[in-house]
Coordinates of C-alpha atoms in Angstrom, one line a residue:
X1 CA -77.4 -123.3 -6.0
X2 CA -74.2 -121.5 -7.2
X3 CA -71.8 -120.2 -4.0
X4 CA -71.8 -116.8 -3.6
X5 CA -70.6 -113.8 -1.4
X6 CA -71.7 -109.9 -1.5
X7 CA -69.8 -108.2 -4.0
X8 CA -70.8 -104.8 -2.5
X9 CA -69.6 -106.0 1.2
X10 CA -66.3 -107.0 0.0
X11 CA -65.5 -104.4 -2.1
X12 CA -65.9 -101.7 0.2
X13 CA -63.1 -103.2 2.3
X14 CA -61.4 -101.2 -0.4
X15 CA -62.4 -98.1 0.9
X16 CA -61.9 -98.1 4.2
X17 CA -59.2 -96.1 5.3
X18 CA -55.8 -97.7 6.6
X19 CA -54.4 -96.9 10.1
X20 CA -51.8 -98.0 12.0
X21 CA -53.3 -100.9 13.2
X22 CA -52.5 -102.9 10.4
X23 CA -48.6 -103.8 11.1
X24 CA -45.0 -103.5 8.3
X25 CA -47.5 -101.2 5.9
X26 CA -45.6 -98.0 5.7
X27 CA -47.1 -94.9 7.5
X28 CA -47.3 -92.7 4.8
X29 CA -50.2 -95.2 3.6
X30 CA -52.7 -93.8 6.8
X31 CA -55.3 -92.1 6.0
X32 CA -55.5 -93.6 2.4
X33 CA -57.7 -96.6 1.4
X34 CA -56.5 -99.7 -0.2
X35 CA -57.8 -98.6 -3.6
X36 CA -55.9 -95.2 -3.5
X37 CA -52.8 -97.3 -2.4
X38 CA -53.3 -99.3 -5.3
X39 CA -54.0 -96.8 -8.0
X40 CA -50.7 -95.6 -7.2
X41 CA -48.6 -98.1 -8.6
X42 CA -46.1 -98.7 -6.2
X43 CA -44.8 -101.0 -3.7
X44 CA -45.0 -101.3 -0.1
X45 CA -40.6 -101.0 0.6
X46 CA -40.8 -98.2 -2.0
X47 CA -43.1 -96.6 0.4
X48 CA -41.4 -97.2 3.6
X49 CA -42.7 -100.8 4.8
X50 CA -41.6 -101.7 8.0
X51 CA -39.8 -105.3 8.8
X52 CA -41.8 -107.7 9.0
X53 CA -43.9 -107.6 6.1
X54 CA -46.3 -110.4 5.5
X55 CA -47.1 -110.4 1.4
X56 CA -49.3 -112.4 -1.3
X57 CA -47.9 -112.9 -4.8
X58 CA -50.2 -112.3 -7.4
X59 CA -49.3 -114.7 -9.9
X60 CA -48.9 -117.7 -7.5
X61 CA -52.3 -117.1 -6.5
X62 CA -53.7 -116.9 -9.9
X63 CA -51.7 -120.0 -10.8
X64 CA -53.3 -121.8 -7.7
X65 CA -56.8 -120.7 -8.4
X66 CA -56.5 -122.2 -12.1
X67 CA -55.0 -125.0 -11.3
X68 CA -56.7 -127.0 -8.5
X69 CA -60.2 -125.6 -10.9
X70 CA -58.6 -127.4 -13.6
X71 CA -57.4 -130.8 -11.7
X72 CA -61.0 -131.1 -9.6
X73 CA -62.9 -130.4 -13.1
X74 CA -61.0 -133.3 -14.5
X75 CA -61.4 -135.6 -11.3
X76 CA -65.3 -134.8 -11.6
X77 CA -65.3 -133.5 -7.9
X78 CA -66.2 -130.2 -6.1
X79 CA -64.4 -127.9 -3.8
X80 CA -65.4 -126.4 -0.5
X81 CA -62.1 -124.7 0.4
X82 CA -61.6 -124.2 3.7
X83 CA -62.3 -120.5 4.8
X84 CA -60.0 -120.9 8.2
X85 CA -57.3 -120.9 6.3
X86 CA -57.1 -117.0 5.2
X87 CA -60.1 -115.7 6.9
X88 CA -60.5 -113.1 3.8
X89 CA -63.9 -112.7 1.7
X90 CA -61.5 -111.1 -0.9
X91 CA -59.6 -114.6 -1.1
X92 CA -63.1 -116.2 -0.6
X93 CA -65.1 -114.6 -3.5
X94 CA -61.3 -115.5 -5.9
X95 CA -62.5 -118.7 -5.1
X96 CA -66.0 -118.7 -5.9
X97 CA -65.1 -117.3 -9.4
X98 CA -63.1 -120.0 -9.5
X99 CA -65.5 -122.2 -9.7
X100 CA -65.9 -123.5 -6.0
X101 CA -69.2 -124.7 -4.6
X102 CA -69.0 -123.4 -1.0
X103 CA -67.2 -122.2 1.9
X104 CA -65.9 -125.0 4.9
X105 CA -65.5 -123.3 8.1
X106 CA -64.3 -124.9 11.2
X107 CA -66.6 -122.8 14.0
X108 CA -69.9 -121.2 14.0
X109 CA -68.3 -118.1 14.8
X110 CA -66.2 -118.3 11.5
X111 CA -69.6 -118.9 9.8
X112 CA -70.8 -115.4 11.3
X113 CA -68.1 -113.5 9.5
X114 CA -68.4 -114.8 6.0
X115 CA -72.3 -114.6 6.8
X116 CA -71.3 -110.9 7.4
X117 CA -70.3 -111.0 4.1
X118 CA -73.3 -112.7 2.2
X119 CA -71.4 -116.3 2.1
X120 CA -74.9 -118.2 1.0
X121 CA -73.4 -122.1 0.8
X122 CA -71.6 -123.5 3.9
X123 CA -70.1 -126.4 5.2
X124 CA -69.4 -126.5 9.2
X125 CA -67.2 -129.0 9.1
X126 CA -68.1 -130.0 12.7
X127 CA -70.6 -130.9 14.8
X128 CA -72.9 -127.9 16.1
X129 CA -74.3 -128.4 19.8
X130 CA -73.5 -124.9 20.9
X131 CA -77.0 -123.6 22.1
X132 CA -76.1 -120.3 21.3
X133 CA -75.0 -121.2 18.0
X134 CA -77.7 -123.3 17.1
X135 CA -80.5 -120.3 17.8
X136 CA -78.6 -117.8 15.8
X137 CA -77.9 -120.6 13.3
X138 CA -81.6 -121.1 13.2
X139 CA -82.6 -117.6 12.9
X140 CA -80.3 -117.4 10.0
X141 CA -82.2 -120.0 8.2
X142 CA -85.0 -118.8 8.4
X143 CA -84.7 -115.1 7.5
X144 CA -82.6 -116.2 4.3
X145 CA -84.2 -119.0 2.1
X146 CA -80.9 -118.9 0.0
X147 CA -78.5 -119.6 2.8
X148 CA -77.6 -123.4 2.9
X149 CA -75.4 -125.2 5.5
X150 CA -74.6 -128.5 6.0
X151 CA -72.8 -129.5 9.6
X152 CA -72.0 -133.3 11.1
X153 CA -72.9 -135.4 13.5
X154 CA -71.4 -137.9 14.9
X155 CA -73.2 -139.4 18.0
X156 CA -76.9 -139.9 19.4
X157 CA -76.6 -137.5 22.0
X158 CA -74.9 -134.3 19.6
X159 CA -78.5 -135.6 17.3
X160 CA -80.8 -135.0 20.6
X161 CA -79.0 -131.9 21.8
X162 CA -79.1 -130.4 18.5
X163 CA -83.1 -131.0 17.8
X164 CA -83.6 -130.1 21.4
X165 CA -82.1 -126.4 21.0
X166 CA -83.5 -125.9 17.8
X167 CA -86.8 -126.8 18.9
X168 CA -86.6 -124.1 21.7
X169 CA -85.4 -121.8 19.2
X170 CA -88.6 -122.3 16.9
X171 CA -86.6 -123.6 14.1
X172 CA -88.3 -123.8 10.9
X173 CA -85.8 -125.3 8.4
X174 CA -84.5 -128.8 9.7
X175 CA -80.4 -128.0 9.9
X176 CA -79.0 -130.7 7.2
X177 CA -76.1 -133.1 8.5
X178 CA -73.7 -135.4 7.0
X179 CA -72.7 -138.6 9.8
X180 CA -69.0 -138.4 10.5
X181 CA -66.4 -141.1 10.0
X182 CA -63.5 -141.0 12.7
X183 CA -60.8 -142.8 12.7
X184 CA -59.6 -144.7 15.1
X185 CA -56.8 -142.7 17.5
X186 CA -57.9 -139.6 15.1
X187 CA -60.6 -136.6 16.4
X188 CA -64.0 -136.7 15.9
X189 CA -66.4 -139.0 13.8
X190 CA -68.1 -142.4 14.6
X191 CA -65.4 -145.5 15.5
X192 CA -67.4 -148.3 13.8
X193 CA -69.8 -149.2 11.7
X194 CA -72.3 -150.1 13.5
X195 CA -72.1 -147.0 15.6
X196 CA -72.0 -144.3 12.6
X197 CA -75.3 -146.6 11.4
X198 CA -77.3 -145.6 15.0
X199 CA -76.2 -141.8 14.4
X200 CA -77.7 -141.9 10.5
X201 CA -80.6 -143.4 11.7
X202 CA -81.5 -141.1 14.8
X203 CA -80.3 -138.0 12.2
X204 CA -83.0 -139.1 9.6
X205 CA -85.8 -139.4 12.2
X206 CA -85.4 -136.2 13.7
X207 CA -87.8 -133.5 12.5
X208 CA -85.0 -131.0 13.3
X209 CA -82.6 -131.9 11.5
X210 CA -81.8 -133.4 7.6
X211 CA -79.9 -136.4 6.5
X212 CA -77.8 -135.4 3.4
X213 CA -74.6 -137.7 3.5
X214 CA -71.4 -138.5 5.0
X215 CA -68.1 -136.8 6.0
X216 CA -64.7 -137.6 6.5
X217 CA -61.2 -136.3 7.5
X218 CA -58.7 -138.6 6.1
X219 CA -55.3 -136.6 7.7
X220 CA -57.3 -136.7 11.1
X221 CA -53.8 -139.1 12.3
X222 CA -51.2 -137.1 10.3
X223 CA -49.9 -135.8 7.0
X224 CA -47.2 -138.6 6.2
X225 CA -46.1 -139.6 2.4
X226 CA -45.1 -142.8 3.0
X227 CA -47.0 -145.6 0.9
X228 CA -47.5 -147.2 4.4
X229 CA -49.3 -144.1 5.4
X230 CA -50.8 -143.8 1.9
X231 CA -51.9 -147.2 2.5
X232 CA -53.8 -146.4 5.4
X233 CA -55.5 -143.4 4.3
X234 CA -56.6 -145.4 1.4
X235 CA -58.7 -148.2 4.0
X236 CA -60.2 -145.5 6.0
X237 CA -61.6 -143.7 2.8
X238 CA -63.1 -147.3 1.5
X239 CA -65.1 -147.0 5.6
X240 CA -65.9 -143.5 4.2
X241 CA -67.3 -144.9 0.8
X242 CA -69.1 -148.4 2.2
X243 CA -71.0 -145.8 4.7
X244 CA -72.3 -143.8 2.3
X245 CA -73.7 -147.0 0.8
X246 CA -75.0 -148.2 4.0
X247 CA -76.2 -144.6 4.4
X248 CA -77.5 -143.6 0.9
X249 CA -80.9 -145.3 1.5
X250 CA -82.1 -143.4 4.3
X251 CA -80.6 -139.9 2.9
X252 CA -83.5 -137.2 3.2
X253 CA -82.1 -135.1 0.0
X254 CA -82.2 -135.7 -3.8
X255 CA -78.4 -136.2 -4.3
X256 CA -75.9 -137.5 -1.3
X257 CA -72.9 -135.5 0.0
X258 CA -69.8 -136.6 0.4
X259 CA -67.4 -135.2 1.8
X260 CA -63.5 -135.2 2.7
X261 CA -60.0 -134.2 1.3
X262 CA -57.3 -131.9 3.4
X263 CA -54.9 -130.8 1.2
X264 CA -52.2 -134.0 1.9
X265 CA -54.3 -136.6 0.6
X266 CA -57.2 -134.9 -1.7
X267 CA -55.9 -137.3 -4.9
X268 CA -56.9 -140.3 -3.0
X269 CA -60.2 -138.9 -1.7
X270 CA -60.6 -138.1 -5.7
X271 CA -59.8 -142.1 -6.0
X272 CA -61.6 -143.7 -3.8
X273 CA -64.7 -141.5 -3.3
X274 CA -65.7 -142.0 -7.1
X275 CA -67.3 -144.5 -8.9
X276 CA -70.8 -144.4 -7.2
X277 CA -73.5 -146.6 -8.5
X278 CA -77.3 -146.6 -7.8
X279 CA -80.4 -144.8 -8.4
X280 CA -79.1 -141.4 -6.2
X281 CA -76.6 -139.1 -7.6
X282 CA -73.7 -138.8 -5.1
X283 CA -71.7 -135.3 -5.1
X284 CA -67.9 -135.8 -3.7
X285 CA -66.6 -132.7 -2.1
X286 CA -63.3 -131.8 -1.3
X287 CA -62.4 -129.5 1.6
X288 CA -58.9 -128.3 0.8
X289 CA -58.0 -125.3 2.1
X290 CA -53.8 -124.5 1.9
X291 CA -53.9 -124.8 -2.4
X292 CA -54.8 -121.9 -2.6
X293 CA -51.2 -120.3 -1.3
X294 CA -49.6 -123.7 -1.1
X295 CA -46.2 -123.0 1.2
X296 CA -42.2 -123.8 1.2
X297 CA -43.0 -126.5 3.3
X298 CA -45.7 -129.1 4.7
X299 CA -47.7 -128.5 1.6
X300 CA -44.7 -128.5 -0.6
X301 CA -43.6 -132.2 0.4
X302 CA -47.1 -133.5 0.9
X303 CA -49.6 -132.0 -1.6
X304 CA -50.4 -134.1 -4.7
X305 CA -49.8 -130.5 -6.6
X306 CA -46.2 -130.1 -5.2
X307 CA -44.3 -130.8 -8.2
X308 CA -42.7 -128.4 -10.6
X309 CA -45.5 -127.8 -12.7
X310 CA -48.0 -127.8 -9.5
X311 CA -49.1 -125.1 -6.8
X312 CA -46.7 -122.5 -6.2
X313 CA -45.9 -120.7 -2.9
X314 CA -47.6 -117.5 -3.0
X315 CA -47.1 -116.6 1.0
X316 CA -43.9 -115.0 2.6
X317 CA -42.8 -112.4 5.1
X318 CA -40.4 -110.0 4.5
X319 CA -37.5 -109.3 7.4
X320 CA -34.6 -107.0 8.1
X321 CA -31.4 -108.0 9.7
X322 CA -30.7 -106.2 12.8
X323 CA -27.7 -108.0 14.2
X324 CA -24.9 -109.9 12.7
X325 CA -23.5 -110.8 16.3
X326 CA -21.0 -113.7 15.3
X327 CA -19.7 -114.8 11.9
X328 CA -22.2 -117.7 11.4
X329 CA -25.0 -115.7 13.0
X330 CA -27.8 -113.4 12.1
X331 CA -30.6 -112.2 13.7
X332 CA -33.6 -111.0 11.9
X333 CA -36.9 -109.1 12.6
X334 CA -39.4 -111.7 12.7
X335 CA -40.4 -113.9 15.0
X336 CA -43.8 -116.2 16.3
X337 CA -45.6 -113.1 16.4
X338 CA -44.9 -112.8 12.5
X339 CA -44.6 -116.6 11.5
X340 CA -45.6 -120.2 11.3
X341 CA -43.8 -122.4 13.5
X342 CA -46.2 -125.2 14.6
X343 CA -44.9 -127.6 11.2
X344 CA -41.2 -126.0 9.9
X345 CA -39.3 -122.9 10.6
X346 CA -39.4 -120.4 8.0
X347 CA -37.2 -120.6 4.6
X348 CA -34.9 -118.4 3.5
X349 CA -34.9 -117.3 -0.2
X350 CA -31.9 -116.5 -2.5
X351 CA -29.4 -118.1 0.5
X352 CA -27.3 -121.1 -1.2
X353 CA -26.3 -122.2 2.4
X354 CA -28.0 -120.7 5.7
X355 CA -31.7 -121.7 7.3
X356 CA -33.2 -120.8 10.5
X357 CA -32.5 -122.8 13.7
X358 CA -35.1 -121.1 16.1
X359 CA -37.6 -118.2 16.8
X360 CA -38.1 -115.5 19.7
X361 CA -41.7 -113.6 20.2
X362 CA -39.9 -111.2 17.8
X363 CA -36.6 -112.6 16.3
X364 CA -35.4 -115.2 14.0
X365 CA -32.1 -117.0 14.2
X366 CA -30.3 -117.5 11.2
X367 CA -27.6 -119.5 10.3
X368 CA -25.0 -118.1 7.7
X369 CA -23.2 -120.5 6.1
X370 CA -19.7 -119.8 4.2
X371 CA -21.2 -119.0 0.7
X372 CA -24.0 -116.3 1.7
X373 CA -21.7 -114.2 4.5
X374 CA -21.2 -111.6 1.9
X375 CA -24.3 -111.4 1.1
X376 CA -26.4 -111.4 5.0
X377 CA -25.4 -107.9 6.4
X378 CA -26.8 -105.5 8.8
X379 CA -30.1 -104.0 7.5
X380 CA -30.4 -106.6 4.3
X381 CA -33.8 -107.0 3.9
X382 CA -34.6 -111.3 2.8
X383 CA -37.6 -112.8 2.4
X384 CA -39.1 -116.0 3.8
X385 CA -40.7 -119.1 2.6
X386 CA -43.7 -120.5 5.3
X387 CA -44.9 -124.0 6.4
X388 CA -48.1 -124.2 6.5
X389 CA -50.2 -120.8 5.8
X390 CA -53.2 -121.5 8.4
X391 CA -51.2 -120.0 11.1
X392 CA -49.5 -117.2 9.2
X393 CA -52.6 -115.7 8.1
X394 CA -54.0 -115.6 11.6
X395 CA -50.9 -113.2 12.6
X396 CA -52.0 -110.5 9.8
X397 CA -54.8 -108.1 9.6
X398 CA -53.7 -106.5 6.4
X399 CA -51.4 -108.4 3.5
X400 CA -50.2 -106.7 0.1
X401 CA -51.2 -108.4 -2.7
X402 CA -48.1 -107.7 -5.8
X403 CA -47.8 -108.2 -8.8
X404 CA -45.0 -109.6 -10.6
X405 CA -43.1 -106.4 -10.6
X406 CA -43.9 -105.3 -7.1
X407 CA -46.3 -103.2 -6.6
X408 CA -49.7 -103.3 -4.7
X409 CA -52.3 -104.6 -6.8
X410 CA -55.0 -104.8 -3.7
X411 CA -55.0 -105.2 0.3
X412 CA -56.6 -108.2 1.5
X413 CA -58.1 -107.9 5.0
X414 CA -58.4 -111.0 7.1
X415 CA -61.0 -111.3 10.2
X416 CA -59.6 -113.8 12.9

């Protein structure tokens, strides 16, 4: 079944009118919708944006889209980007025209917004034991014979909690699983072997729920480049890949999922989740969720589509300097409130010799070296390079789109 999302539903996030809830976009903006904004041809500091401004760049993101299509199309793998990432059905159905088979979400609740939207193929990349949860999940399934989820599992007792609650919510579609493989020190997932066996076996017997494969999260202990840490990923996905061929046999679907791939590490998943023999076809999934804006940071060093010719950053924020308090010092209008911070501070762009050394709720400090003193004054407007784009997003409501010359090409709403 193709992934799709309502077309109708998202588009008409282009009507609704824009307020002054949505923070940096200019004021003269309320009152218009983001397709009048649009039509207009302009950017956002042409029309008075106020510092800080979180922006996409058009381009990059087309770039992305195109080019993680093109690599899994020639690794013979799928893609389920992850949806926690942006939070956006306008960044969602980019994807799905892309070419990607469904949405991975991280909570139910997340599955209730792009539901909102019409997402039809999910993957809760979790396991579900959330009564609640469970009976709207159920009711979900059964009004909509198109919508398709898959969640984990990954002991006996999630398996009899699960089948219990659906059973008291009347389920009438089983809820399809995949086991999980954990690593050792890592989150969640079975430990060993014999273990992630008894949890296949109790999935595949119960009436409520579906056996359709296995998962994995190979960056579960960290995002390290190392061949030593390359190394290890490497033996945990070979776990991954000997229990789906302990597990294949019992599988209650026509084809087994499997399932893994951050977006560190998705060119070894590509390696050693391949090459599947037997009667069964066997569908390898990735879950990546950052390609699709990529960063100036953890992504940059780490992703297999870092390089020159790779992914591109397409995610900054825009800041004003408000204080040049000493030579070597400048403080600027953004702060956690505005920007990642949980993997690298922001980057500067167009500075040959400056960085920032720390954040406030709502400032940045920069460091000005010798070469860019000139060039850093009061009220200079600089943009910003991120580190990891999972926890900018989640600070934005409302982020310009532009185009390679600067002007609004469309509003993307997010809903965290």
């Amino acid at each position: 079944m193709p992934a799709t999302i309502d077309a109708t539903a998202v588009s008409a996030l282009a009507d609704e009118p824009l307020d002054w809830r949505y923070k940096g976009l200019p004021s003269q903006w309320w009152g218009r919708t983001p397709a009048q904004v649009c039509a207009d041809g302009t950017g956002p500091f042409a029309a008075g944006a106020l510092g800080p401004l979180c922006v996409l760049s058009e381009p990059a993101l087309e770039h992305n889209l195109a080019t993680m299509a093109r690599w899994c199309h020639s690794r013979g793998v799928e893609l389920a980007p992850h949806g926690k990432t942006h939070m956006a059905p306008q960044l969602l159905a980019r994807q799905f025209d892309a070419g990607a088979q469904a949405v991975t979400l991280a909570t139910i609740s997340q599955v209730r917004t792009f539901r909102a939207f019409g997402a039809n193929t999910v993957v809760l990349a979790n396991e579900l034991v959330d009564d609640a949860g469970l009976r709207w999940l159920s009711m979900e399934l059964d009004v909509d014979p198109d919508f398709a989820l898959v969640c984990w599992v990954d002991s006996v007792r999630g398996v009899e909690l699960m089948s219990s609650a659906l059973a008291a919510a009347g389920a009438r579609r089983p809820v399809d699983v995949c086991v999980e493989v954990g690593i050792p020190g890592g989150r969640t997932g079975c430990r060993a072997a014999d273990e992630l066996d008894g949890v296949a076996r109790a999935a595949a017997d119960c009436g409520r729920l579906r056996l359709v494969g296995v998962a994995g999260y190979e960056a579960a202990t960290g995002h390290g480049t190392s061949q030593e840490a390359r190394d290890r990923v490497r033996t945990y996905l070979r776990d991954v890949h000997s229990a789906v061929d302990r597990v294949a046999p019992i599988v209650e679907s026509d084809e087994v999922i499997v399932t893994a791939g951050g977006s560190t590490y998705f060119d070894l998943v590509a390696d050693e989740l391949s090459g599947w023999t037997g009667q069964r076809p066997i569908r390898t999934v990735l879950r990546s969720g950052c390609y699709l804006t990529h960063d100036d940071g953890l992504y940059r060093r780490t992703s297999p589509l870092g390089g020159p010719s790779g992914l591109r950053p397409a995610l900054t924020v825009w800041a004003q300097v408000m204080s040049r308090p000493e030579p070597d010092l400048a403080l600027v209008t953004m702060g956690r409130r505005d920007v990642s911070f949980d993997q690298d501070l922001p980057v500067p762009y167009g500075l040959a010799d400056s960085a920032v050394t720390k954040l406030n709720d709502q400032h940045a400090y920069l460091h000005v070296g010798r070469a860019d003193r000139d060039r850093v004054e009061v009220g200079t407007w600089l943009e910003f390079g991120v580190s990891h784009p999972c926890t900018v997003f989640d600070k934005w409501q409302m982020i310009p789109v532009l185009d390679g010359d600067g002007r609004v090409v469309e509003l993307v709403r997010t809903f965290f």
